[in-house]
mmCIF file of C-alpha atoms (C1' of nucleotides) in Angstrom:
data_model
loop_
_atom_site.group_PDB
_atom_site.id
_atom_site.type_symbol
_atom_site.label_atom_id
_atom_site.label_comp_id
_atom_site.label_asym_id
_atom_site.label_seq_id
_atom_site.Cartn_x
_atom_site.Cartn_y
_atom_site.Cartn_z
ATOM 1 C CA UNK A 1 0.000 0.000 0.000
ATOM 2 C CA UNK A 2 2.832 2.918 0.868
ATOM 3 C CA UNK A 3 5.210 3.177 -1.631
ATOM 4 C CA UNK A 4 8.796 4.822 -0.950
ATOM 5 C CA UNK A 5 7.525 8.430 -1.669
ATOM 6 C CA UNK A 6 4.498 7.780 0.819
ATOM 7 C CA UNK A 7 6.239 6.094 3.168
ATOM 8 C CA UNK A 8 7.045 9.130 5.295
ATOM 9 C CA UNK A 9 3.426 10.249 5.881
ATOM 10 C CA UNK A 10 2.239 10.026 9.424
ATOM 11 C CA UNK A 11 -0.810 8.149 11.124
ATOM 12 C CA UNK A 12 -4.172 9.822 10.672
ATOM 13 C CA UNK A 13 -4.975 10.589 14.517
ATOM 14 C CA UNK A 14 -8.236 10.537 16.016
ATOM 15 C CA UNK A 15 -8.286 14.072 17.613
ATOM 16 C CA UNK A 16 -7.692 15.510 14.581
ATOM 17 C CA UNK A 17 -10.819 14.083 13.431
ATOM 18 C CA UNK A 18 -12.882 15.280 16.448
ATOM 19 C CA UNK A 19 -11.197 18.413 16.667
ATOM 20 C CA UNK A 20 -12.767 19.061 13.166
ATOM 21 C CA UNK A 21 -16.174 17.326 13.781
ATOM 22 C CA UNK A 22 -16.803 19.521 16.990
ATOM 23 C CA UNK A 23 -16.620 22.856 14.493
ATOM 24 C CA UNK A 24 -18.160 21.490 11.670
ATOM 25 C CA UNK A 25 -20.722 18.471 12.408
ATOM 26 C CA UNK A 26 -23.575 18.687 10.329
ATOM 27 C CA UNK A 27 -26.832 19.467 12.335
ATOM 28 C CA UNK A 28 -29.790 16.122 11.750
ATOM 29 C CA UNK A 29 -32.581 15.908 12.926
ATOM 30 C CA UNK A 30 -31.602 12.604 14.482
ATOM 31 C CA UNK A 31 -28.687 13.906 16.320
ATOM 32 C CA UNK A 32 -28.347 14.299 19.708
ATOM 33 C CA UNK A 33 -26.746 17.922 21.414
ATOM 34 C CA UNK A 34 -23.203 17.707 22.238
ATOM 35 C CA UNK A 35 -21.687 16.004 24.673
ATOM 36 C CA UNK A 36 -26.089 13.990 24.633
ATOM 37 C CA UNK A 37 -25.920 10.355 24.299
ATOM 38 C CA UNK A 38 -28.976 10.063 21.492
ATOM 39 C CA UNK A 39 -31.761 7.937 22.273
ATOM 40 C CA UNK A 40 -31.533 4.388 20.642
ATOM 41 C CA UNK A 41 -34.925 4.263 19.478
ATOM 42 C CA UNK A 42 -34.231 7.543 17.138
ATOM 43 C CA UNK A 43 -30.627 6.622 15.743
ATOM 44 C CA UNK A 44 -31.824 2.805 15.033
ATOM 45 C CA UNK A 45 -35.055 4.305 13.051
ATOM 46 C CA UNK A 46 -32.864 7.240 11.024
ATOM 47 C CA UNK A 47 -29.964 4.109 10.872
ATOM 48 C CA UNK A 48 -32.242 2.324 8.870
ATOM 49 C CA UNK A 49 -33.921 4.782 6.589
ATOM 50 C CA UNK A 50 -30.456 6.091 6.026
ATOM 51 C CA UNK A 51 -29.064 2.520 4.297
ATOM 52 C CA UNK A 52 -28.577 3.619 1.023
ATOM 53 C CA UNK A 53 -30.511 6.448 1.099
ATOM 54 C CA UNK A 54 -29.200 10.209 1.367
ATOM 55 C CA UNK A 55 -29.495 12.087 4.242
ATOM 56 C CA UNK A 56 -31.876 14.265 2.067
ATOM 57 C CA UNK A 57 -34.320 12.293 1.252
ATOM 58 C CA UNK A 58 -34.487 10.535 4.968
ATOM 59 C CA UNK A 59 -34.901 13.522 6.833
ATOM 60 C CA UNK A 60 -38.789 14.171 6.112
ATOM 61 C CA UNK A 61 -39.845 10.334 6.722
ATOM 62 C CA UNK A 62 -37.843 10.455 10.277
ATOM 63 C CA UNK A 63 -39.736 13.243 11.195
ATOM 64 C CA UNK A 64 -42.745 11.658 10.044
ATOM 65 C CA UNK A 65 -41.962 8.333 11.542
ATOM 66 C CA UNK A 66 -41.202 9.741 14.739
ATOM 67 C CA UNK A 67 -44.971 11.665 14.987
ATOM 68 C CA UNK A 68 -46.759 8.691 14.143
ATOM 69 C CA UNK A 69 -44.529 6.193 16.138
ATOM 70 C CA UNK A 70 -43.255 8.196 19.035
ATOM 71 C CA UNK A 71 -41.592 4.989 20.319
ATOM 72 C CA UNK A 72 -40.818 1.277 19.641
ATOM 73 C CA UNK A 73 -43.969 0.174 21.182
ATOM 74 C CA UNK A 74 -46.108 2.825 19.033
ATOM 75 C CA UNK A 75 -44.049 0.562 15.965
ATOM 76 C CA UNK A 76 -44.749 -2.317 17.170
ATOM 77 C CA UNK A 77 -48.046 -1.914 17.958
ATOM 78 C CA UNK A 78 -49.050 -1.155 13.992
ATOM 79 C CA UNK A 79 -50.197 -3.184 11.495
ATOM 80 C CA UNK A 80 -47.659 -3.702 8.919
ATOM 81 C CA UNK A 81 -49.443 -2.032 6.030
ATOM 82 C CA UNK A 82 -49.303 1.272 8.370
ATOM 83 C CA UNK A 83 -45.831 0.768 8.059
ATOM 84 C CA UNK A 84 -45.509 0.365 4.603
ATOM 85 C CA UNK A 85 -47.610 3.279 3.965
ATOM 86 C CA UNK A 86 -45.350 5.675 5.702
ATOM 87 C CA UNK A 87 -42.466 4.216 4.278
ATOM 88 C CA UNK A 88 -44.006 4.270 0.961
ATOM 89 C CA UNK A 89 -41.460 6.478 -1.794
ATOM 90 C CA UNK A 90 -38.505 5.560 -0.098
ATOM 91 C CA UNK A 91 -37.672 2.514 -1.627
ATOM 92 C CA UNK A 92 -35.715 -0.678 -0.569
ATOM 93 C CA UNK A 93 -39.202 -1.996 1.316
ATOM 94 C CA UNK A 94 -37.752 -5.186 2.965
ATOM 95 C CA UNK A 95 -36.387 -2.594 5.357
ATOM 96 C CA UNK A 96 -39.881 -1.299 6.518
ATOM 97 C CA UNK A 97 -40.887 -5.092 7.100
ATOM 98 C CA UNK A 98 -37.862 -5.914 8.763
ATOM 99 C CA UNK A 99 -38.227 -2.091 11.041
ATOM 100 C CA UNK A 100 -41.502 -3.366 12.214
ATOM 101 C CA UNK A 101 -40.503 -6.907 12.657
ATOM 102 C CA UNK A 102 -37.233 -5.835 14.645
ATOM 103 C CA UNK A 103 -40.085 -3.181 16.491
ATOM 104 C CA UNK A 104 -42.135 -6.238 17.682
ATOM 105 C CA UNK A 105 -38.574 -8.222 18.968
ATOM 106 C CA UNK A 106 -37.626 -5.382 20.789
ATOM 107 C CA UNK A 107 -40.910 -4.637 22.452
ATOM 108 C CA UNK A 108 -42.333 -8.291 23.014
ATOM 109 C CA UNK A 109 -38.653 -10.081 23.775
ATOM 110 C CA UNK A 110 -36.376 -6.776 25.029
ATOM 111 C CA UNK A 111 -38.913 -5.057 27.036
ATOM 112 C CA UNK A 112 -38.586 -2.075 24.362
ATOM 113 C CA UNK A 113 -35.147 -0.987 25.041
ATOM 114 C CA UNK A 114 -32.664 -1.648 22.703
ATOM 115 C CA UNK A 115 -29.504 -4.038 23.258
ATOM 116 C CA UNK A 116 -26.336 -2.176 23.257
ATOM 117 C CA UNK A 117 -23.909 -4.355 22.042
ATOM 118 C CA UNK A 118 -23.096 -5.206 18.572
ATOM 119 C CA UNK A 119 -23.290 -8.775 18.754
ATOM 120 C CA UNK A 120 -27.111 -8.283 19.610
ATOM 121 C CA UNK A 121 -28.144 -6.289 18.134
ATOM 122 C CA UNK A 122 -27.132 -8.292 14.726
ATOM 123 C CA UNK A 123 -29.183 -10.861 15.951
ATOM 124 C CA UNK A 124 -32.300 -8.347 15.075
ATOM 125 C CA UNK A 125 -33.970 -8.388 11.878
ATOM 126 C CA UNK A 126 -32.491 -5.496 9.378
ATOM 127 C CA UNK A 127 -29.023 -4.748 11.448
ATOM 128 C CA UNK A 128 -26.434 -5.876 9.679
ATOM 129 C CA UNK A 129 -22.815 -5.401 10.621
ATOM 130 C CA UNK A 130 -22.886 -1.131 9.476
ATOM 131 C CA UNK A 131 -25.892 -0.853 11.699
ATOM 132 C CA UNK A 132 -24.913 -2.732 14.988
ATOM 133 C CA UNK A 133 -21.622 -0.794 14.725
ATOM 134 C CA UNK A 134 -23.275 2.148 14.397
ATOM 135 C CA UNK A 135 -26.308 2.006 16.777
ATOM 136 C CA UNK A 136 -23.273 0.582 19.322
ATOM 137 C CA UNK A 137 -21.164 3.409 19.080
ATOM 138 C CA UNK A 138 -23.909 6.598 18.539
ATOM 139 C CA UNK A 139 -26.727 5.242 20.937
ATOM 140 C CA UNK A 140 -23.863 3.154 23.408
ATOM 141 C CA UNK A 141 -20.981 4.804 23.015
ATOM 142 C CA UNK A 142 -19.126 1.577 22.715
ATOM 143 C CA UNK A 143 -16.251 1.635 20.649
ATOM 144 C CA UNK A 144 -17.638 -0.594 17.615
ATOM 145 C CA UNK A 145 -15.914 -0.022 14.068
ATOM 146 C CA UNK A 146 -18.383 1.742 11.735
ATOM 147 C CA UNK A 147 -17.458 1.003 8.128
ATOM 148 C CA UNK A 148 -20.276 2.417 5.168
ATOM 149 C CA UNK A 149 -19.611 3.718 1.607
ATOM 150 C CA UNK A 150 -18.106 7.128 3.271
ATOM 151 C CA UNK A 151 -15.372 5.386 5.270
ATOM 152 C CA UNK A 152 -14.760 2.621 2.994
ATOM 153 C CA UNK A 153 -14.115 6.127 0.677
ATOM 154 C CA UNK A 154 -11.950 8.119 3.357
ATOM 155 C CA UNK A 155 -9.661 4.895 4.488
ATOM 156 C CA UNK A 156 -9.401 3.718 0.904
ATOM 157 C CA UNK A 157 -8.003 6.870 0.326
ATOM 158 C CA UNK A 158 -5.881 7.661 3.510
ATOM 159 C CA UNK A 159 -3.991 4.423 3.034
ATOM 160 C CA UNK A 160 -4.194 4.236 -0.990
ATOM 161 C CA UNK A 161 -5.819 1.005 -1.018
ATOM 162 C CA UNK A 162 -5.118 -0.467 -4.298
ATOM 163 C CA UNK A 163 -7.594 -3.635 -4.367
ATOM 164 C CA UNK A 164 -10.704 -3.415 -4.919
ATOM 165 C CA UNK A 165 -14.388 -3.284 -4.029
ATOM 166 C CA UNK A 166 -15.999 -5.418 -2.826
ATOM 167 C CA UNK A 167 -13.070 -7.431 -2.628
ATOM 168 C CA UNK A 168 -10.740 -4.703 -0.222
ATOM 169 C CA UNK A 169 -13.778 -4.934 1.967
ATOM 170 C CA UNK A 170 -11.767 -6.888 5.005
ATOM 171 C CA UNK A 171 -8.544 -5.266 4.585
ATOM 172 C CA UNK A 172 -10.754 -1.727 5.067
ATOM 173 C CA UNK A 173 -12.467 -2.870 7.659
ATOM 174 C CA UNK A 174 -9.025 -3.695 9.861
ATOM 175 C CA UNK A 175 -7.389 -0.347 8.815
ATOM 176 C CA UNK A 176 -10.840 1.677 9.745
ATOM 177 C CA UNK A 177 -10.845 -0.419 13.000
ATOM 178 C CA UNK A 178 -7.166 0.956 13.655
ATOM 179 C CA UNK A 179 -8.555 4.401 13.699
ATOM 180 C CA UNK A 180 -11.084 3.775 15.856
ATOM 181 C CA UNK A 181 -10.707 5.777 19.284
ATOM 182 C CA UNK A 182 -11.478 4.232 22.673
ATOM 183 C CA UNK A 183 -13.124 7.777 23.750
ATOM 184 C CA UNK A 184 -15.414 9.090 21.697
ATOM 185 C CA UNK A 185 -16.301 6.531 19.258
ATOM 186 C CA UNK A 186 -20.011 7.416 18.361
ATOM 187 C CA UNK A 187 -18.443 10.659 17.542
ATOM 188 C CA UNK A 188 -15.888 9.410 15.236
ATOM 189 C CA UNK A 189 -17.792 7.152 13.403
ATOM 190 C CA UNK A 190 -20.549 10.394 12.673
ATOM 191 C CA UNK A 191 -16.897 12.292 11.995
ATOM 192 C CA UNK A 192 -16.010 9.781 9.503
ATOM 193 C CA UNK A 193 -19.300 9.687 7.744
ATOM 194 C CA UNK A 194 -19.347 13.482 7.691
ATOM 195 C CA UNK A 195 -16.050 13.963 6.527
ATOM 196 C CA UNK A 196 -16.928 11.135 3.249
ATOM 197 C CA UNK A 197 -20.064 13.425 3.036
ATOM 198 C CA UNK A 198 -18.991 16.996 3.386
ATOM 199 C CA UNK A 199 -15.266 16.728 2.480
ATOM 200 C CA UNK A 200 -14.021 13.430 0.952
ATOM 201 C CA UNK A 201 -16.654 13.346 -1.197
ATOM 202 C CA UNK A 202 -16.545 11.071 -4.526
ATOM 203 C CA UNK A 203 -16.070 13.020 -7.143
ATOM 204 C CA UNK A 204 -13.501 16.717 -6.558
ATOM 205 C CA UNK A 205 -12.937 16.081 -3.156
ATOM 206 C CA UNK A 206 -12.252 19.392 -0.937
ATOM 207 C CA UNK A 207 -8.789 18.086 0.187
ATOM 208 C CA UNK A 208 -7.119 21.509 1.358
ATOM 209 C CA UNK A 209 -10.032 21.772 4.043
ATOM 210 C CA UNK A 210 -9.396 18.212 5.186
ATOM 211 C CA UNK A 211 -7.643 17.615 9.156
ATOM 212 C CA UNK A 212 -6.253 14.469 7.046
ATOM 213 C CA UNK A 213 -4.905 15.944 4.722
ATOM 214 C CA UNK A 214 -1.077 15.456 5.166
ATOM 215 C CA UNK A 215 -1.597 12.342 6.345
ATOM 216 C CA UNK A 216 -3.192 11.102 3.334
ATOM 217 C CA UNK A 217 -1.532 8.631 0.967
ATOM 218 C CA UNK A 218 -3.686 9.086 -2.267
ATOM 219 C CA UNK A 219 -3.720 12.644 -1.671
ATOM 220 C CA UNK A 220 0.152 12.506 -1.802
ATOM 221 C CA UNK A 221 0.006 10.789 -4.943
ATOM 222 C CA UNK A 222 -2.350 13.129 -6.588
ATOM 223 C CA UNK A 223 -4.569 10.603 -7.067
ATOM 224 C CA UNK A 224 -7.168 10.728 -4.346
ATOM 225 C CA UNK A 225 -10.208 10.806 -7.249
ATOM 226 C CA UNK A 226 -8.681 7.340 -8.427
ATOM 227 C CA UNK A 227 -9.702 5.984 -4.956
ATOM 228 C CA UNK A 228 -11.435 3.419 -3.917
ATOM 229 C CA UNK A 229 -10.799 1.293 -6.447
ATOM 230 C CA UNK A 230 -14.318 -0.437 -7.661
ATOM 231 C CA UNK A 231 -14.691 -3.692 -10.146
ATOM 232 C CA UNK A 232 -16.869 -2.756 -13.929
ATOM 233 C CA UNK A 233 -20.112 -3.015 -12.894
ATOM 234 C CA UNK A 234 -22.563 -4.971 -15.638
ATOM 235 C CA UNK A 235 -25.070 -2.571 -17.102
ATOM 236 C CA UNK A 236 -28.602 -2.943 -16.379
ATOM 237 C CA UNK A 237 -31.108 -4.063 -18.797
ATOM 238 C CA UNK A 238 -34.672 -2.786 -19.641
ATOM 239 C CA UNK A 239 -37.972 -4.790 -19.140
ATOM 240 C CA UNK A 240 -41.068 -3.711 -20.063
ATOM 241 C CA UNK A 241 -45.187 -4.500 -18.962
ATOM 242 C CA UNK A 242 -48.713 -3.006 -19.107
ATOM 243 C CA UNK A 243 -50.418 -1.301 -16.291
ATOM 244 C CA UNK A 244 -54.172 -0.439 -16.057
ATOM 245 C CA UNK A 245 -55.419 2.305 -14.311
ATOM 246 C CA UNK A 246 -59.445 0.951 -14.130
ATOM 247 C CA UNK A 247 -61.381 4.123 -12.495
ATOM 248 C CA UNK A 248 -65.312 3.998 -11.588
ATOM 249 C CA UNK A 249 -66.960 6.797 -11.834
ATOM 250 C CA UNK A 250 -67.026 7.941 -8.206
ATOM 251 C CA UNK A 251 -62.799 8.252 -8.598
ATOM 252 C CA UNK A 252 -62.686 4.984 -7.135
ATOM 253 C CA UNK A 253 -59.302 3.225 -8.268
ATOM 254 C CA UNK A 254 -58.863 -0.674 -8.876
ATOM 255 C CA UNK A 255 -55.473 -1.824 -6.527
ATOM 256 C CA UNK A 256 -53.974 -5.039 -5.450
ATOM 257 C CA UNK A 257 -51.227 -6.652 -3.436
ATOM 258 C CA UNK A 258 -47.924 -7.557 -4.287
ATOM 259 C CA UNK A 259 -46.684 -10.358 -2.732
ATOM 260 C CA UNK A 260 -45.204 -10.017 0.841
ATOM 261 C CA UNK A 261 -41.471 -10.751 -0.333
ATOM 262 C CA UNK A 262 -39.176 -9.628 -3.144
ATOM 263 C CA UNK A 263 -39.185 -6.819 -5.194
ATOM 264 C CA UNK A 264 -41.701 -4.068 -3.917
ATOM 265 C CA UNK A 265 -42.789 -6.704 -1.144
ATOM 266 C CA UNK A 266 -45.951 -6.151 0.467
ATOM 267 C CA UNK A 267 -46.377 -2.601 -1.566
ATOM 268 C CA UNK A 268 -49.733 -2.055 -3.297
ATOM 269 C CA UNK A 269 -49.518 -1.266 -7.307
ATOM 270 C CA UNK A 270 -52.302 -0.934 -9.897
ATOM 271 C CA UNK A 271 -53.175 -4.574 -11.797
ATOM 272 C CA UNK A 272 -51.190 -5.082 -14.957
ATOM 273 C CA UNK A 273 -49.254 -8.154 -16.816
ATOM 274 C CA UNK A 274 -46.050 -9.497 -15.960
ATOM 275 C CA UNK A 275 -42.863 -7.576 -16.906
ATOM 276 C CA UNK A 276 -41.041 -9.215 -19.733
ATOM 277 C CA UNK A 277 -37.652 -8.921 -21.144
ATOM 278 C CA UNK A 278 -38.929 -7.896 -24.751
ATOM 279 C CA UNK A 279 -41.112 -4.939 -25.677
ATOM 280 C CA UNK A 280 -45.034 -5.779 -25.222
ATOM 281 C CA UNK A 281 -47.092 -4.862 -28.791
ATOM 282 C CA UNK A 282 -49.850 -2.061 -28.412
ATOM 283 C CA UNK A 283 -52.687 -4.166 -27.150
ATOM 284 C CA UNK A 284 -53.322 -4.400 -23.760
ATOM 285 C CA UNK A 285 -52.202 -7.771 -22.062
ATOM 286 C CA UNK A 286 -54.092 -9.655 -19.280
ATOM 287 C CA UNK A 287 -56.302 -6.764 -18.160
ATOM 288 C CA UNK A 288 -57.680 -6.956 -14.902
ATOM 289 C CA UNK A 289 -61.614 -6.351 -16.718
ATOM 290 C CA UNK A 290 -62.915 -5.971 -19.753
ATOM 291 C CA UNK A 291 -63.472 -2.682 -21.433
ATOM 292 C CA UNK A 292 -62.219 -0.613 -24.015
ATOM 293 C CA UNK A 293 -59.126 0.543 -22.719
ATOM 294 C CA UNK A 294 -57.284 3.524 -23.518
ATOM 295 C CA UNK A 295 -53.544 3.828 -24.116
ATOM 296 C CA UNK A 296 -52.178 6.708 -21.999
ATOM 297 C CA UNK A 297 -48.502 6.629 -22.691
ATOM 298 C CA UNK A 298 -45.979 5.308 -21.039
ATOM 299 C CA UNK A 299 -44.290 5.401 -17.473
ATOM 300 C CA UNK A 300 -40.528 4.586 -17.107
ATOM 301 C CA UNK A 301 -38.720 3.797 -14.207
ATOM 302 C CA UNK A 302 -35.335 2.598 -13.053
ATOM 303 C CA UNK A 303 -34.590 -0.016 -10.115
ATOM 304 C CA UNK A 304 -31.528 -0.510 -9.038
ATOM 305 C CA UNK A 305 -31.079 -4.111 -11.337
ATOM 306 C CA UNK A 306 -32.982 -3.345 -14.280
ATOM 307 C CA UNK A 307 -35.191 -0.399 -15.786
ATOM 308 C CA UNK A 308 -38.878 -0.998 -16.590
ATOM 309 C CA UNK A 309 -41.285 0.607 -19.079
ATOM 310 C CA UNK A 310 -44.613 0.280 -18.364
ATOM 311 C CA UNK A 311 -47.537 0.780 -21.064
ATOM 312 C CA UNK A 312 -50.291 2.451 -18.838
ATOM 313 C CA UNK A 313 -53.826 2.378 -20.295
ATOM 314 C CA UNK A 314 -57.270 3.707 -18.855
ATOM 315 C CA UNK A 315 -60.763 2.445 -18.831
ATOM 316 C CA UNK A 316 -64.185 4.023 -16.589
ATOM 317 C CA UNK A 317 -66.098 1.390 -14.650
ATOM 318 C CA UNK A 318 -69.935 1.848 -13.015
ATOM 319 C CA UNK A 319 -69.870 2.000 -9.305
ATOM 320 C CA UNK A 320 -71.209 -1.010 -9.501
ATOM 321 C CA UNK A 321 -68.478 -2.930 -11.269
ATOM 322 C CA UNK A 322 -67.527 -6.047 -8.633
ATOM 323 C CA UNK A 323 -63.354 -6.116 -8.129
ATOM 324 C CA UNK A 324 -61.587 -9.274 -9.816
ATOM 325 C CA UNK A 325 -60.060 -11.758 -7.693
ATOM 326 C CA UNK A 326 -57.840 -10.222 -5.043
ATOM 327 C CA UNK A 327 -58.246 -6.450 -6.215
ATOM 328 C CA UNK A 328 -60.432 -4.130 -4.667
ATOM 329 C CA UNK A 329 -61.508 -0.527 -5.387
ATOM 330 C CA UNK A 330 -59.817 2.202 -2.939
ATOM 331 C CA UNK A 331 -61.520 5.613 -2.626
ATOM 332 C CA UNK A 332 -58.276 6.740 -1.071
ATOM 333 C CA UNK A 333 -55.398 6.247 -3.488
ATOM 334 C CA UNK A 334 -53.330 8.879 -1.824
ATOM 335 C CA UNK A 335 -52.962 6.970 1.261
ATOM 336 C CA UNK A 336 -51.949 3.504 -0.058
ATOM 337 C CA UNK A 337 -48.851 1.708 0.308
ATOM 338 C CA UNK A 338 -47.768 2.937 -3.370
ATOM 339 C CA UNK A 339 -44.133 2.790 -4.837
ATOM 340 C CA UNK A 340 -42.748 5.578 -6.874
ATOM 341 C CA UNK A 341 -43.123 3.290 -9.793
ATOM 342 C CA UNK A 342 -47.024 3.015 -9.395
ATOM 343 C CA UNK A 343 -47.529 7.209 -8.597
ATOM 344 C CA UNK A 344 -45.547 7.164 -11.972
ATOM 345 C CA UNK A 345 -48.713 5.311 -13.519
ATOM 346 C CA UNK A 346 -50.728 7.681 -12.051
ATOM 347 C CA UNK A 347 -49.040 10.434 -12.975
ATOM 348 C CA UNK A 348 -49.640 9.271 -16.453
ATOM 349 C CA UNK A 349 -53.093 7.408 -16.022
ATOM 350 C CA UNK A 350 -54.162 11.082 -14.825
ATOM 351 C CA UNK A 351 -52.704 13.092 -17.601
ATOM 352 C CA UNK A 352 -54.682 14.811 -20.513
ATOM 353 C CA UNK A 353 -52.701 12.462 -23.010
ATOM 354 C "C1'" DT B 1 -21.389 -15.194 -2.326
ATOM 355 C "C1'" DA B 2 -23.001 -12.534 -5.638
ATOM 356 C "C1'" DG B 3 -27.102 -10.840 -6.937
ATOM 357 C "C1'" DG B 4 -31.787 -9.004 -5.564
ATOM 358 C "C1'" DC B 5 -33.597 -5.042 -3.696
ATOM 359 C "C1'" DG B 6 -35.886 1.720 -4.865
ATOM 360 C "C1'" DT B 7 -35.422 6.138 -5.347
ATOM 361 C "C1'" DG B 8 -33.720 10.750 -6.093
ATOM 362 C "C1'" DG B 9 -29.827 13.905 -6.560
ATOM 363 C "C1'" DT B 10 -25.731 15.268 -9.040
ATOM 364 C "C1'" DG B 11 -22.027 16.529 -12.326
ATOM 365 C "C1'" DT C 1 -28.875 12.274 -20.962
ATOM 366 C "C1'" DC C 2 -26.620 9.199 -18.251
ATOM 367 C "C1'" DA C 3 -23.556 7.064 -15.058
ATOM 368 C "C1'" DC C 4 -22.736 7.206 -10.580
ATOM 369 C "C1'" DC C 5 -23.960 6.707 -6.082
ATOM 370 C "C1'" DA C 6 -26.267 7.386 -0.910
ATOM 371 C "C1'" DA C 7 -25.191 6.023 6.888
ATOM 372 C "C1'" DG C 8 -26.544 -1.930 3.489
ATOM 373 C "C1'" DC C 9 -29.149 -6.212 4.373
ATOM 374 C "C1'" DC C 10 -30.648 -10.718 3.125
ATOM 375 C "C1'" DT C 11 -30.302 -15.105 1.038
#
DNA sequence: TAGGCGTGGTG
DNA sequence: TCACCAAGCCT
C-alpha cells in the first residue's frame, strides 16, 4: 500500500478528526446535542432509513416516523401495512418489514429498550454489521468499528488502497478499525461519515479543508479521485409490462397486493401483466376487466437491477363494477402503500394524453 | 457469495 | 442524458 515516496506520511490521529467534527458536524434531525448520548430508538429508526438512502431524502420520513410512532412500542403496535404506507417512496421496502418486525422483537422479547452491544443487536432483523456498529457506538458509546460507503471512501483513500471493491472490503475494515478511538467513538464514526459526506466526497474532493490531509496517501500521490478502487459493474437491462389504471366513476381506483417478499414486497400497485424482457405490442395484455381501454402513454422507471417501461392504459367502470379476484376498489389512493413506480402510472393514467 | 432489492440527486 | 452513487441487508 505505501510506496517509498508515501512512506514518510504520518498516522491519521483521532483528535484531529474530532477536533474538526466539533466545528463542523452537520446538524440532523436525528442527532443528539453535544456532549447527549442520542436515544436508541431515534438513531436505530434514522440508521435504517439512512441505508442507502441520502441524508436528504431521509430527513422528512424520520420526522414523520417519529410523529406517528413516538416509540418502539407505538411501531410495534401497527399493522404492517401502516408501516408500509409511511415508508411508501422511499424505496428498498424489505427494510420497513424488517423495522416493524425488529419493532415487535424489541418490544415483546427486550422489554422495548434496545440491546447495546453489537453482537445483539445483529441478531435483530435489518441490522447488519454497518448498523450494529453504528447504533453501538452513537446510541452506546461503545467503541464498535463503523465502516459504510463514506469510510470505505476516506480509508481507501488515507492508506491508498489499491484492491478493490468489494473485494478490499476486510482489509478496510481492519485499517478503519485501527482508527477507531477508545473515547469518543459514536463521535468518530458520525466524523467519519461526515467527513466522506462533506469533504471526501466522490467526485472533486475538498482536500485543502481536510484535518487528514497530510496524512493522506492518495492525496500525496495526486490521485485521491482514483480511490477506492471499484470492479466494472454490468449494465442494467430494460424490461417492459402493461399497467391499467381501471377508475369507476365515483374516482374509485382498482389496486392489489404484491406479494409479501421480493421486489416491492408487500407494496400495493395498480393490476397489470407481468414484466417481460422484450417490448409488449400495443394491445393491452391480461387486463384486470374488460373494457375498451385507452392507451395513456408510457411510465418509465429505473430499479436498481434493471429499468422498466410500463404501457399504462385507462378504462371508466360503473360504481357497480364487482373487483376481480384479489383487487379491490380504494376511494383513497393517496394513502396507499404505493411505490414511486405506481404514482408514476398515475401520474400518467391522470394526464390529458 | 453474488445478486436481488428503490429512489432521487448530481455533475 | 446518463452514469454514478447514498449512513446496506438478506439469502
Amino acid at each position: 500500500m505505501s510506496s517509498p515516496s508515501t512512506a514518510a506520511l504520518s498516522e491519521p490521529g483521532s483528535s484531529d478528526l474530532l477536533a474538526w467534527y466539533d466545528c463542523h458536524r452537520r446538524r440532523l434531525p436525528w442527532r443528539a446535542l453535544p456532549g447527549e448520548i442520542a436515544d436508541p430508538y431515534r438513531v436505530w429508526l434514522s440508521e435504517i432509513m439512512l441505508q442507502q438512502t441520502t441524508v436528504a431524502a431521509a430527513g422528512p420520513y424520520f420526522l414523520a416516523f417519529l410523529q406517528r410512532f413516538p416509540d418502539v412500542f407505538a411501531l410495534a403496535d401497527a399493522p404492517l401495512d401502516d408501516v408500509l404506507r409511511r415508508w411508501a417512496g422511499l424505496g428498498y421496502y424489505a427494510r420497513a418489514r424488517n423495522l416493524h418486525a425488529c419493532a415487535v422483537v424489541v418490544a415483546r422479547e427486550h422489554g422495548g429498550v434496545f440491546p447495546g452491544t453489537e453482537a445483539e443487536l445483529l441478531a435483530l432483523p435489518g441490522i447488519g454489521p454497518y448498523t450494529a456498529a453504528a447504533v453501538a457506538a452513537i446510541a452506546f458509546d461503545e467503541p464498535a468499528t463503523v465502516v459504510d460507503g463514506n469510510v470505505e471512501r476516506v480509508v481507501s483513500r488515507l492508506f491508498a488502497v489499491e484492491e478493490e471493491l468489494p473485494r478490499a472490503r476486510p482489509r478496510i475494515r481492519k485499517l478503519a478499525a485501527t482508527l477507531t478511538p477508545a473515547r469518543r467513538p459514536g463521535d468518530f464514526a458520525q466524523a467519519m461519515m461526515d467527513l466522506g459526506a462533506t469533504i471526501c466526497t466522490p467526485r472533486r474532493p475538498a482536500c485543502s479543508l481536510c484535518p487528514w490531509n497530510e496524512n493522506c496517501e492518495a492525496r500525496a500521490e495526486g490521485l485521491q479521485e482514483s480511490f477506492p478502487r471499484k470492479a466494472a459493474k454490468v449494465d442494467r437491462p430494460t424490461r417492459f409490462g402493461h399497467a391499467f389504471w381501471a377508475e369507476r366513476t365515483d374516482g374509485a381506483v382498482l389496486l392489489r397486493r404484491r406479494a409479501a417478499t421480493g421486489l416491492l414486497g408487500g407494496m400495493v400497485e395498480v393490476p397489470g401483466s407481468a414484466w417481460a424482457e422484450t417490448s409488449l405490442g400495443g394491445l393491452p395484455e391480461n387486463p384486470p376487466l374488460p373494457s375498451n381501454w385507452q392507451p395513456m402513454g408510457t411510465a418509465r422507471h429505473v430499479f436498481s437491477h434493471f429499468a422498466l417501461e410500463l404501457s399504462v392504459f385507462r378504462a371508466t367502470f360503473t360504481n357497480d363494477t364487482p373487483p376481480p379476484e384479489g383487487c379491490w376498489w380504494s376511494l383513497e389512493v393517496e394513502k396507499e402503500a404505493l411505490p414511486g413506480v405506481m404514482r408514476k402510472v398515475e401520474k400518467v393514467a391522470r394526464s390529458a394524453g
